[in-house]
CSV table of C-alpha atoms in Angstrom, one decimal:
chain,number,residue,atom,x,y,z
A,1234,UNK,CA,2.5,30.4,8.6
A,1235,UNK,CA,2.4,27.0,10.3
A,1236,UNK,CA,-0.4,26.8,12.7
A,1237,UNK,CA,-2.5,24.1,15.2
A,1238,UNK,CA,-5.9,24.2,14.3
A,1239,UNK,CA,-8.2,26.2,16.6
A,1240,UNK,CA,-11.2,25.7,18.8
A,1241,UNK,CA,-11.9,29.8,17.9
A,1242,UNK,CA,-11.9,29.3,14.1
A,1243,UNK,CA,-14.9,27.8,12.7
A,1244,UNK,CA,-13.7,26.4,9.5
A,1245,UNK,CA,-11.0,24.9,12.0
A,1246,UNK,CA,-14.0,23.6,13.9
A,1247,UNK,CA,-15.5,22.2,10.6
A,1248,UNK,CA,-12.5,20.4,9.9
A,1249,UNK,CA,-12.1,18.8,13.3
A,1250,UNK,CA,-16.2,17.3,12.7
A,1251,UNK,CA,-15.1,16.0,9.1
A,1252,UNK,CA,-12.4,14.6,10.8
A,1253,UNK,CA,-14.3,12.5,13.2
A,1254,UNK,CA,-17.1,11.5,10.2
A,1255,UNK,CA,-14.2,10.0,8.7
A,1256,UNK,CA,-12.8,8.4,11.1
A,1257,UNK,CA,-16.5,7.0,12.2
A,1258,UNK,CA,-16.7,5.8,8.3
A,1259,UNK,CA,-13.4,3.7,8.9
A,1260,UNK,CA,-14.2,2.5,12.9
A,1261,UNK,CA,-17.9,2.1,13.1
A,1262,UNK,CA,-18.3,-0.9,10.3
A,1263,UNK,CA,-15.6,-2.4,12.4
A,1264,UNK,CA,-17.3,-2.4,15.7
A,1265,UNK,CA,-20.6,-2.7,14.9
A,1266,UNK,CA,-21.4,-3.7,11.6
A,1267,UNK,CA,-19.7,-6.9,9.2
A,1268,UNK,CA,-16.3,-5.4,9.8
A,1269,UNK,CA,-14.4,-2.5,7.7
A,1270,UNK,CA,-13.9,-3.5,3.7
A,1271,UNK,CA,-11.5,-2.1,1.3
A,1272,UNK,CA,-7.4,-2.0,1.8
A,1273,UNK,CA,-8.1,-2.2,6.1
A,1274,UNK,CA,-8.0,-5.9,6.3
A,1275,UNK,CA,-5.4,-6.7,3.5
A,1276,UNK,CA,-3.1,-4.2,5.7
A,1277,UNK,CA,-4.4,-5.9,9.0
A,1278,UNK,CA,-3.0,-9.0,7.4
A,1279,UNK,CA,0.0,-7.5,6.0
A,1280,UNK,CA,1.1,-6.4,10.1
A,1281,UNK,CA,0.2,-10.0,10.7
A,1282,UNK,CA,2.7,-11.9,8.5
A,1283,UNK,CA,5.0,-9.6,9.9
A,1284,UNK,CA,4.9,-10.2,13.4
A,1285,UNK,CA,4.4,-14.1,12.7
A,1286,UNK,CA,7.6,-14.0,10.3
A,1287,UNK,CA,5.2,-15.8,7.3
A,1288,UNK,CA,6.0,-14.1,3.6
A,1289,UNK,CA,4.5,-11.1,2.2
A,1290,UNK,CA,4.5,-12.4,-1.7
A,1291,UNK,CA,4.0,-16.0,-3.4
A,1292,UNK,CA,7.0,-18.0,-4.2
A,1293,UNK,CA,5.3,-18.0,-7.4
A,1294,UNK,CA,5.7,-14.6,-9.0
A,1295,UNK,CA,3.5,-15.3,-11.8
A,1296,UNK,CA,0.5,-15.9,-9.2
A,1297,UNK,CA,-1.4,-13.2,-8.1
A,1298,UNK,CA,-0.2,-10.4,-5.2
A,1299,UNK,CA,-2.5,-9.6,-2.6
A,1300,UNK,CA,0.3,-7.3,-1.2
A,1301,UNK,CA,1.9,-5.4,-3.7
A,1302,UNK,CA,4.0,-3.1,-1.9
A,1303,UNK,CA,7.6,-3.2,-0.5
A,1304,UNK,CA,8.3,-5.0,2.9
A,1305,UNK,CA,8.8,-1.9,4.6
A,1306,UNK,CA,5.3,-0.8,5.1
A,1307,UNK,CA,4.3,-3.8,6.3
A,1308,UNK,CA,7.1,-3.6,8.6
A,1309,UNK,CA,5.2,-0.2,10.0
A,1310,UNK,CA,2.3,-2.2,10.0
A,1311,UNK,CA,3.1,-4.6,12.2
A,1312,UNK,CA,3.5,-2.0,15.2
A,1313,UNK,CA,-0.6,-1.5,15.5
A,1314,UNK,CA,-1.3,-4.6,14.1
A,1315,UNK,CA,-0.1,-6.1,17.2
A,1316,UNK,CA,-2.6,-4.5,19.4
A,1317,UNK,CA,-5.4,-5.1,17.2
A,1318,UNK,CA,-7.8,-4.1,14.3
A,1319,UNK,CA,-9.1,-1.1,15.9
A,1320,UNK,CA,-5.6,0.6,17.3
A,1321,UNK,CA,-4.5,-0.1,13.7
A,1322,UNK,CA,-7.3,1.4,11.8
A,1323,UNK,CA,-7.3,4.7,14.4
A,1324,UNK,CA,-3.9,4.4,14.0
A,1325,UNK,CA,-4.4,4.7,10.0
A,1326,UNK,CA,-6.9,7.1,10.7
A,1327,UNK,CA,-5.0,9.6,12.7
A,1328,UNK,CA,-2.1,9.6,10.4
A,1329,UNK,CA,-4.4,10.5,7.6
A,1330,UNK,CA,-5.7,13.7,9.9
A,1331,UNK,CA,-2.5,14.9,10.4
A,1332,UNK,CA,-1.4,14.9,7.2
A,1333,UNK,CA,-4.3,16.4,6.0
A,1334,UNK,CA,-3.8,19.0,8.0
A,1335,UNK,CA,-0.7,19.5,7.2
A,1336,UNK,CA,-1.0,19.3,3.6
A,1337,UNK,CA,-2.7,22.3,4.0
A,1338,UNK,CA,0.1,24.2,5.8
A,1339,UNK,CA,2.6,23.6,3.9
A,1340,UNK,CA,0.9,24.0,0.8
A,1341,UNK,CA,-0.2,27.9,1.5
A,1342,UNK,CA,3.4,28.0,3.2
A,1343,UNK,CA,4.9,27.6,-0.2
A,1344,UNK,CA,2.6,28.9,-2.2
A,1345,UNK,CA,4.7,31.8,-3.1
A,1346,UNK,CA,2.8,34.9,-3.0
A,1347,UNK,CA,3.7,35.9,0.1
A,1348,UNK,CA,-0.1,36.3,1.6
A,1349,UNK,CA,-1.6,34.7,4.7
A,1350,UNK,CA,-4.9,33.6,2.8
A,1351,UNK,CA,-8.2,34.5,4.9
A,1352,UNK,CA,-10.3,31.5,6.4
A,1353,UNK,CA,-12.4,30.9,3.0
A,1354,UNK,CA,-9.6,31.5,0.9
A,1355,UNK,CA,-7.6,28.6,3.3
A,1356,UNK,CA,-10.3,26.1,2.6
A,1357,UNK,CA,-10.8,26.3,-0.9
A,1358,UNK,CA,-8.2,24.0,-2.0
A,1359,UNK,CA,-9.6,21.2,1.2
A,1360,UNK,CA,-13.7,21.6,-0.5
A,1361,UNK,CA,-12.2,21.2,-3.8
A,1362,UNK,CA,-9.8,18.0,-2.9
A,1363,UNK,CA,-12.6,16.8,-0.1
A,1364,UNK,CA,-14.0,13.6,-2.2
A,1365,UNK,CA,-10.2,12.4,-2.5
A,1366,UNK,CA,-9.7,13.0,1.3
A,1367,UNK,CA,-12.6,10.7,1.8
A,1368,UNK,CA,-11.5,8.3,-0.9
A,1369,UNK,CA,-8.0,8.0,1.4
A,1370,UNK,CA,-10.0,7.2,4.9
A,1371,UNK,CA,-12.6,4.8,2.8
A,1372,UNK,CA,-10.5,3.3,1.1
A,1373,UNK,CA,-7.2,3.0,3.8
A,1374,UNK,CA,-4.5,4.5,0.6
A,1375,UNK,CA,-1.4,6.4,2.2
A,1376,UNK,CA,-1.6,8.7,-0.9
A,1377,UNK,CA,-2.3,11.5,1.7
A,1378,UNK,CA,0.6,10.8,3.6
A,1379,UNK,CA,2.7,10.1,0.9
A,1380,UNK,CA,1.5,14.0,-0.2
A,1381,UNK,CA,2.5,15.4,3.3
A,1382,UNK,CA,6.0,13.7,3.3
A,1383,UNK,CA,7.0,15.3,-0.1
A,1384,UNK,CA,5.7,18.3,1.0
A,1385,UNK,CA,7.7,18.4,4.1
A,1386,UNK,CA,10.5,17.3,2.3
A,1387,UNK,CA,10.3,20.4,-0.3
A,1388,UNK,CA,9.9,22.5,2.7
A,1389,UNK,CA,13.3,21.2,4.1
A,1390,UNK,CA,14.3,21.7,1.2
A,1391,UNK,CA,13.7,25.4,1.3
A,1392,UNK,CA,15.6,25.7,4.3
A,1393,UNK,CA,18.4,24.1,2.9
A,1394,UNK,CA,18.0,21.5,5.2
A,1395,UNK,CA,19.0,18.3,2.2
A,1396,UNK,CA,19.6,15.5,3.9
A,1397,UNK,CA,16.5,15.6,6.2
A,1398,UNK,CA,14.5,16.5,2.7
A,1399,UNK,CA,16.0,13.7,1.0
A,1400,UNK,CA,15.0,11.2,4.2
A,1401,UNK,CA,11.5,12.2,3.5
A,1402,UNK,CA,11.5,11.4,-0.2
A,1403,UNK,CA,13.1,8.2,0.1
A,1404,UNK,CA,10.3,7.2,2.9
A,1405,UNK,CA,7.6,8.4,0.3
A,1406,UNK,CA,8.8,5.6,-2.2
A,1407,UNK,CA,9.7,2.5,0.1
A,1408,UNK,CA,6.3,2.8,0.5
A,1409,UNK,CA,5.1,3.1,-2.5
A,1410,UNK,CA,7.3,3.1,-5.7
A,1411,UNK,CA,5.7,6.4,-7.3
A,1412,UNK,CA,7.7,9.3,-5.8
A,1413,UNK,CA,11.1,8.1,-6.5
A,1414,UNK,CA,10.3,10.2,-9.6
A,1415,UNK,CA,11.3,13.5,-7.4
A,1416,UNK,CA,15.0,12.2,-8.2
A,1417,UNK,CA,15.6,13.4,-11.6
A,1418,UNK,CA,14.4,16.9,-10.3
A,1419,UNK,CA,16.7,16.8,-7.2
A,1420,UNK,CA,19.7,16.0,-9.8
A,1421,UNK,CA,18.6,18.4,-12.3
A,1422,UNK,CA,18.2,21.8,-9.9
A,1423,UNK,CA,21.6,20.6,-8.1
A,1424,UNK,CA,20.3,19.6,-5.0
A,1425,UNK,CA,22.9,17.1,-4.2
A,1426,UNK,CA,22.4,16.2,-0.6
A,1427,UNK,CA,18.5,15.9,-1.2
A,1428,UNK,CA,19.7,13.5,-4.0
A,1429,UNK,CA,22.1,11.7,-1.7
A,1430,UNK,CA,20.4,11.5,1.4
A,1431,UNK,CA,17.2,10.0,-0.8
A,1432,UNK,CA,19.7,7.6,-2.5
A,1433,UNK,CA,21.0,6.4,0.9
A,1434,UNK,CA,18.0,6.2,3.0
A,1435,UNK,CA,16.2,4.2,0.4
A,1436,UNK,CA,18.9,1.9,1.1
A,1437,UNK,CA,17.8,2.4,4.7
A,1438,UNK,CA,14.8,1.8,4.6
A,1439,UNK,CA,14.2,-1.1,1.5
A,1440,UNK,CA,17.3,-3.4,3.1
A,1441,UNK,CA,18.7,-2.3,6.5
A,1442,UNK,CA,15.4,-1.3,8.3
A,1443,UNK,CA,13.4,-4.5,8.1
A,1444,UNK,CA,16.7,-6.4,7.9
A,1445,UNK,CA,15.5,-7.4,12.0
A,1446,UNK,CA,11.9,-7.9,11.6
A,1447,UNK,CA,12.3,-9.8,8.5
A,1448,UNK,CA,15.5,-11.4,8.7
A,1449,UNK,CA,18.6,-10.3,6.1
A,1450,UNK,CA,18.4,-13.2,3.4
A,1451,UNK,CA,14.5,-13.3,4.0
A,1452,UNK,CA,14.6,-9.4,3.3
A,1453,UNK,CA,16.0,-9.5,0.3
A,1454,UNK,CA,14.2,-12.8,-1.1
A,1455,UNK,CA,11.1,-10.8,-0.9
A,1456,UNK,CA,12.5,-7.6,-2.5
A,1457,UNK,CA,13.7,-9.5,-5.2
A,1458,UNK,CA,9.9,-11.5,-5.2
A,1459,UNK,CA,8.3,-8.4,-5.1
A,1460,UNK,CA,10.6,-6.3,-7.3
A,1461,UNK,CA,9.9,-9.7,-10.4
A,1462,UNK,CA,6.1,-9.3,-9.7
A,1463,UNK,CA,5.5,-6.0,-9.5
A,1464,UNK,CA,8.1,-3.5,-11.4
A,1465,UNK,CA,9.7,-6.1,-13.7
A,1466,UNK,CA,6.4,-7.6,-15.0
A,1467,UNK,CA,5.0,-5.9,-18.1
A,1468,UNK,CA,2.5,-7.6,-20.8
A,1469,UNK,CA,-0.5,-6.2,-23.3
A,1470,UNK,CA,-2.4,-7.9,-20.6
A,1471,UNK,CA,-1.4,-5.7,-17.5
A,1472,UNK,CA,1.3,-4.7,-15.4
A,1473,UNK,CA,1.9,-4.9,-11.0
A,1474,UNK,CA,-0.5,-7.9,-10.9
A,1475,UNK,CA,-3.4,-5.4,-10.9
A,1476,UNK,CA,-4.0,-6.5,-15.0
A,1477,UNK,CA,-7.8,-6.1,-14.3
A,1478,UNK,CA,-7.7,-2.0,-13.8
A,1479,UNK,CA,-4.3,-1.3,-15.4
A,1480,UNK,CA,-6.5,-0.5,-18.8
A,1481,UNK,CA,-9.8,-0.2,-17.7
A,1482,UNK,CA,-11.3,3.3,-16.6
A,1483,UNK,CA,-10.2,3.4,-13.0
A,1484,UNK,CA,-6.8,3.9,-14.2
A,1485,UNK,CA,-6.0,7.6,-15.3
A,1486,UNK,CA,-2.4,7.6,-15.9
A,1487,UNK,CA,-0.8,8.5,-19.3
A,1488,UNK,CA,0.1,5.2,-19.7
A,1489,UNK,CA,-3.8,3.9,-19.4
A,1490,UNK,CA,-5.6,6.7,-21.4
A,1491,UNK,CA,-3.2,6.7,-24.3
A,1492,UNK,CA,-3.1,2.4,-24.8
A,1493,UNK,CA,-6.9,2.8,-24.4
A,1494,UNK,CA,-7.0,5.7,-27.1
A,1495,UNK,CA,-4.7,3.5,-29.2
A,1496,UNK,CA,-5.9,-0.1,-28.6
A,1497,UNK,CA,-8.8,-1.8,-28.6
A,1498,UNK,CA,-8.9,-2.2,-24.9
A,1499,UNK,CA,-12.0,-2.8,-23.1
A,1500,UNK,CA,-12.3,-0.4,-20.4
A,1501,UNK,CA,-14.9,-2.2,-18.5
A,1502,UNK,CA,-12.6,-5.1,-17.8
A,1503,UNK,CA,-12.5,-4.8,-14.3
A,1504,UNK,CA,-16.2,-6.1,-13.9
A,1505,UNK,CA,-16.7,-8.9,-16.0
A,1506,UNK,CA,-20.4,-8.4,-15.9
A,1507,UNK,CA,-20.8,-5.1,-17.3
A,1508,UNK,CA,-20.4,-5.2,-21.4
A,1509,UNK,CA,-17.0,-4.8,-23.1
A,1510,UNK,CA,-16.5,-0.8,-24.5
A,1511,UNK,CA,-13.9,0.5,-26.0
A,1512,UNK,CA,-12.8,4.0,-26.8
A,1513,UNK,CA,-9.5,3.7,-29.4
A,1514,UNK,CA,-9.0,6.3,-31.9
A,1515,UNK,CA,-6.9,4.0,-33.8
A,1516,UNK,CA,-5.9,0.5,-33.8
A,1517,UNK,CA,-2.0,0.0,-32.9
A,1518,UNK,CA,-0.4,-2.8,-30.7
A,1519,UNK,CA,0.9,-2.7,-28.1
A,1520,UNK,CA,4.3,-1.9,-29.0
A,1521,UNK,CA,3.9,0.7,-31.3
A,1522,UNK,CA,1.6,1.9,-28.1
A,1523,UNK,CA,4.4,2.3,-26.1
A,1524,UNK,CA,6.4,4.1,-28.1
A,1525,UNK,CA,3.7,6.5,-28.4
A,1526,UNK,CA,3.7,6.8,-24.7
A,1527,UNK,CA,7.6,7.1,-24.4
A,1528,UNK,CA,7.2,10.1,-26.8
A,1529,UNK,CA,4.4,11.7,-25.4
A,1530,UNK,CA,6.1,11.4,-22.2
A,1531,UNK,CA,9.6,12.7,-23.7
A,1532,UNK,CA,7.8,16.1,-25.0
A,1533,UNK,CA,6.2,16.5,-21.5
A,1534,UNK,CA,9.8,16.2,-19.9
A,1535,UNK,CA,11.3,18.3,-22.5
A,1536,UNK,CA,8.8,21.2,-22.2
A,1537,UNK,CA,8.8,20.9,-18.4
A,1538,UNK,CA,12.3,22.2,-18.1
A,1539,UNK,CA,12.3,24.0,-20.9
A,1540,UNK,CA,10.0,26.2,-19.0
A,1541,UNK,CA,11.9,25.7,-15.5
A,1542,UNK,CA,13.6,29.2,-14.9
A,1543,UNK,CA,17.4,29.7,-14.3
A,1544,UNK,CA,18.9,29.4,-11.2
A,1545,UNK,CA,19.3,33.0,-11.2
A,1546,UNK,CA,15.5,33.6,-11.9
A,1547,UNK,CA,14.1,31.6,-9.7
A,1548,UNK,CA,11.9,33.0,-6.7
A,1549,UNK,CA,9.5,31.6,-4.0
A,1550,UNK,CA,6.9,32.4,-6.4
A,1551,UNK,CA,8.5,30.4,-9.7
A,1552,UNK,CA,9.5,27.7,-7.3
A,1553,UNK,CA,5.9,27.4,-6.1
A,1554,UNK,CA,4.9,26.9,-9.6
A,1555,UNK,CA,7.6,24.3,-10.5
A,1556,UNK,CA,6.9,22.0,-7.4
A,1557,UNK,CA,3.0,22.1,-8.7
A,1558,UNK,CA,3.7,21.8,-11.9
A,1559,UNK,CA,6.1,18.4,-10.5
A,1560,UNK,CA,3.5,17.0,-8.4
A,1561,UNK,CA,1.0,17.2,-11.6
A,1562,UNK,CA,3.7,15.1,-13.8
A,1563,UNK,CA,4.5,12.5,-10.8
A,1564,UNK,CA,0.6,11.8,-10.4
A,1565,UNK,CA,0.0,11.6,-14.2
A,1566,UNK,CA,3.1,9.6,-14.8
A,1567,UNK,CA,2.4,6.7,-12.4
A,1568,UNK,CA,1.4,3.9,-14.4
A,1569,UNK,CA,-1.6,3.4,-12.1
A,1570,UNK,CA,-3.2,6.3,-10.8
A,1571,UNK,CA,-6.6,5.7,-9.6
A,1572,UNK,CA,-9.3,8.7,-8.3
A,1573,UNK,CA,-7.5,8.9,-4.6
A,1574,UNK,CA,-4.0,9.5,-6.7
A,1575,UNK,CA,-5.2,13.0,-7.8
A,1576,UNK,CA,-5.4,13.8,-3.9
A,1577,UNK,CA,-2.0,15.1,-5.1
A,1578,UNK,CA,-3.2,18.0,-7.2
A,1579,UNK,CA,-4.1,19.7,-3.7
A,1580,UNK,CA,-0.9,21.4,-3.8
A,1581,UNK,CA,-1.6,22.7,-7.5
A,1582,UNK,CA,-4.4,24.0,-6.9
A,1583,UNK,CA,-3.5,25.8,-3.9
A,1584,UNK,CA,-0.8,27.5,-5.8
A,1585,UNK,CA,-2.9,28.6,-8.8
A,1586,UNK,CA,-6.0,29.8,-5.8
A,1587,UNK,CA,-3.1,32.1,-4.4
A,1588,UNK,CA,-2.5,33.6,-8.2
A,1589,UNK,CA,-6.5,33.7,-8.7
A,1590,UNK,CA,-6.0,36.0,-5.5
A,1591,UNK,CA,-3.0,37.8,-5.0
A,1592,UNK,CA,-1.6,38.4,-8.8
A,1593,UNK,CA,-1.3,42.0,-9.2
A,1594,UNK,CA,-2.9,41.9,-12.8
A,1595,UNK,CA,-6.5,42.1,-12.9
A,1596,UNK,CA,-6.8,39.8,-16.2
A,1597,UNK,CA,-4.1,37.3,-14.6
A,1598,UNK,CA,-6.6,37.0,-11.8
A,1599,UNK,CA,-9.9,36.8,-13.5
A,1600,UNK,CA,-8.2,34.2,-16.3
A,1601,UNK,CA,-7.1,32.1,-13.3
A,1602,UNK,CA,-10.6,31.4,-11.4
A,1603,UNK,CA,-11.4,30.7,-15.0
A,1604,UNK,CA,-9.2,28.0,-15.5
A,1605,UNK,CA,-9.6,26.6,-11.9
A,1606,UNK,CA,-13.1,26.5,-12.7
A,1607,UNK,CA,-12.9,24.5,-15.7
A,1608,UNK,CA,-9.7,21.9,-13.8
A,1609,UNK,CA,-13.1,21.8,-11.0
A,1610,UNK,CA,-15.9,21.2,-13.1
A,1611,UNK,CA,-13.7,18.6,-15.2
A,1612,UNK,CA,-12.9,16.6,-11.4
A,1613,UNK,CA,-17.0,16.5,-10.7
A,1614,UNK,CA,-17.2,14.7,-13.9
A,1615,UNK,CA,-15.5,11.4,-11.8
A,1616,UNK,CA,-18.9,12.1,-9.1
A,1617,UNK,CA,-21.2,8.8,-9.5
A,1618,UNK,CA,-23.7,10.7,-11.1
A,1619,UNK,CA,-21.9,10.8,-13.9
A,1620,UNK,CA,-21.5,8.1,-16.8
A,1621,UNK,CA,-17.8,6.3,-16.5
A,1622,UNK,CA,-17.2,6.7,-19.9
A,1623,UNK,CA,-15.9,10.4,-19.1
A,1624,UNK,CA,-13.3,8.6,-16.5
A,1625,UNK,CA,-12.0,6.2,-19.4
A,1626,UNK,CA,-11.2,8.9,-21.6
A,1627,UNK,CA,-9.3,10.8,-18.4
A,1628,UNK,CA,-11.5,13.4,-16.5
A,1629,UNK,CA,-8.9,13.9,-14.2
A,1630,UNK,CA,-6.0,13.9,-16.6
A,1631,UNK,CA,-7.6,16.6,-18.4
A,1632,UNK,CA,-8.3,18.6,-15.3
A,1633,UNK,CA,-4.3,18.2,-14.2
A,1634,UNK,CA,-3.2,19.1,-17.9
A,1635,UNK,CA,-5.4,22.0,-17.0
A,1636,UNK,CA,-3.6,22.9,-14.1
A,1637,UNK,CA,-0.3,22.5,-15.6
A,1638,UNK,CA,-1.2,24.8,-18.6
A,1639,UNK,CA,-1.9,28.0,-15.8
A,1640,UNK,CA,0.7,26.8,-13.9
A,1641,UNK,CA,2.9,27.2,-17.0
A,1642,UNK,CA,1.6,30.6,-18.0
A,1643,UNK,CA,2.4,32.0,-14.5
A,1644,UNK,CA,6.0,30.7,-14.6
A,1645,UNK,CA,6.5,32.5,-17.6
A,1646,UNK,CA,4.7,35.6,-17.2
A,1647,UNK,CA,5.3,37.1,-13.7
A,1648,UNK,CA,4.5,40.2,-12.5
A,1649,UNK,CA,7.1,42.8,-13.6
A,1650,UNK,CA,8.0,43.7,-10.0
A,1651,UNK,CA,8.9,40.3,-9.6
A,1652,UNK,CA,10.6,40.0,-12.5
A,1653,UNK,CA,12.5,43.0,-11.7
A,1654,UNK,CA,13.6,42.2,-7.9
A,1655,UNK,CA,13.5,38.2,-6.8
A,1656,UNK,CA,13.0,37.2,-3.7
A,1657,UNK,CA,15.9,35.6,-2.4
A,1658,UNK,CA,16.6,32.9,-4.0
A,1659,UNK,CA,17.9,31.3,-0.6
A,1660,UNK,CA,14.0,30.7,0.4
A,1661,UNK,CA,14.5,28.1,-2.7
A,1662,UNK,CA,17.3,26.0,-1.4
A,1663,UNK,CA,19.9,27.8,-3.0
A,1664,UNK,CA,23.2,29.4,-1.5
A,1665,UNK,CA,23.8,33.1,-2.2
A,1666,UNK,CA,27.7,33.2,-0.8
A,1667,UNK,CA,29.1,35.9,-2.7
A,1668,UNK,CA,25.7,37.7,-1.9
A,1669,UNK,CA,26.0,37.1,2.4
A,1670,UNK,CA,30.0,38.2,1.6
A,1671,UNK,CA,29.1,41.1,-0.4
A,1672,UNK,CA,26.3,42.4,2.4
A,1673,UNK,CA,29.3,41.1,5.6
């Protein structure tokens, strides 16, 4: 199902012109206005220190991080940077096409009703996702890239293809921390060489890779500097030297809503002039906070494989459901997740558009343009038109627990066809032996 786009397909044609508008938003301020705002510069910069051998972090780890991410991004950085502004933010700007693009493929690849959608059908999920799309050119975020290398690696995965899968997950977190969370899942289905290869190429590519660029013992200072600042660092005032949005309404994490639910936090914070609001239910601190969070997040874990299927239940189908249901938690259960995160319920809502669809039950179909409608009609509540009070109590969280609750009812109500003949569970990355035997 893996295609090029095409000159003869208009919606193809449509994509190609958004394309280029985005890539106008991102190179046009740069050539003929003040110069491109946003993340462009501060990655500019980060190419820069690279290629001139200065550090990345403050020897301070208590001051303030303009780059918060691991060296090796900046390392991949440096490679356009060195030609300029402009190759680098085309260069930004391409990779964010293509793995747009792609997103796309691979999500209706794996969707797992076995349908080639029609054009319309095909775009849905893209008009649905489209503000996040422009949110990741804007703005300069890699969440979109980050999206297309797990999908590829669950793809790979599918082919039983592990140690290529896992090199695509381990890439996704060195640069940036978030997706390492696709471990536990490799561990728990049994995909060992997924779970290996990501365990050694994170290796790879946090302390051999920019070992040359950066120097051995200078590689590993700045892991360690960055590692202190950014994933040891903790406080009722913040976390990952970000302490102005980590509880104020731009953050939509599990983490953020429920410490604003149970704090008095204001949710303003991250413009001092607006007035101080607050939102809590109750008033805990900030301990008793977190172990609200650390059970909330314990019954979500719980529940999630309570409602995986067996290995000898699974199907294209249930694993389509499982991976959305996965990409849901990972978003949700970063402890910043901003709008652009949700760019990562693309794949969700592909899956569920494919149910809405395909399912063979009437009811099952109707119920699920239901529910996407209410998971779309909740994500327009983050439009500017709208007050950002609904953002601090979790717009978007509410529209992925949305998601998660059709995405749930279709793992445990299939059609009874399916449920009486499974595809082969070798689509899913698992090894049928004594079946190939018996059919040899």
């Amino acid at each position: 199902m893996l295609r090029y786009p095409s000159l003869r397909a208009p919606l193809d044609i449509l994509f190609l012109v958004c394309c280029v508008a985005l890539t106008a938003d991102v190179l046009v301020p740069e050539i003929w206005g003040n110069g491109k705002t946003k993340d462009y510069p501060l990655w500019f910069w980060a190419g820069q220190q690279v290629l001139q051998g200065k550090n990345l972090y403050p020897n301070d780890i208590s001051s303030y991080f303009e780059f918060i991410y691991p060296p090796l991004p900046a390392v991949l950085l440096a490679i356009p940077s060195w030609f300029g502004k402009i190759p680098l933010y085309l260069c930004l700007s391409f990779l964010n096409i293509v793995a747009w693009w792609m997103t796309a493929q691979f999500s209706h690849a794996m969707a797992g009703s076995g349908r080639k959608p029609g054009p319309w059908l095909e775009a849905l999920p893209g008009f649905v996702t489209v503000t996040f799309v422009f949110d990741m050119f804007d703005l300069g975020q890699p969440n979109l890239v980050l999206l297309a290398l797990m999908l590829y690696g669950f793809w790979l995965v599918r082919d039983q293809r592990g140690w290529m899968a896992g090199s695509m997950f381990a890439l996704a977190a060195a640069i940036k921390v978030f997706p390492v969370a696709v471990f536990p899942y490799l561990v728990w289905r049994r995909q060992w060489a997924a779970a290996a290869s990501m365990l050694v190429f994170l290796v790879v590519f946090l302390f051999v890779l920019p070992a040359p660029f950066r120097g051995y013992q200078h590689n590993i200072a700045e892991l360690k500097t960055w590692y202190q600042g950014m994933v040891a660092s903790s406080s009722e005032k913040g976390f990952g030297k970000r302490d102005e949005q980590n509880w104020s309404w731009v953050n939509q994490s599990i983490i953020a809503v429920t410490h604003r639910l149970t704090r008095p936090l204001n949710y303003n914070q991250d413009d001092p002039a607006k007035p101080a609001r607050t939102m809590n239910l109750v008033n805990l601190d900030f301990r008793t906070a977190n172990w609200i969070v650390l059970a909330i997040s314990l019954v979500i874990g719980m529940g999630y494989l309570a409602v995986m299927p067996p290995a000898s239940r699974r199907t294209e189908r249930s694993d389509a459901e499982e991976f959305g249901i996965l990409f849901c938690l990972m978003t949700v259960a970063s402890p910043l997740a901003r709008q652009y995160y949700f760019m990562w319920l693309f794949f969700p809502i592909t899956v569920l558009v494919h149910r809405a669809a395909y399912d063979p039950r009437a009811a099952a179909r109707a119920g699920t343009w239901v529910l996407l409608a209410v998971a779309g009609g909740l994500l327009c509540l983050a439009l500017p038109i709208f007050p950002i009070d609904l953002q601090a109590y979790g717009n978007n969280l509410a529209a992925t627990a949305v998601l998660v609750a059709g995405l749930v009812w279709h793992i445990l109500n299939p059609p009874v066809p399916e449920a009486a003949g499974a595809l082969p569970r070798a689509a899913s990355g698992l090894q049928l032996d004594a079946t190939n035997n018996a059919h040899s």
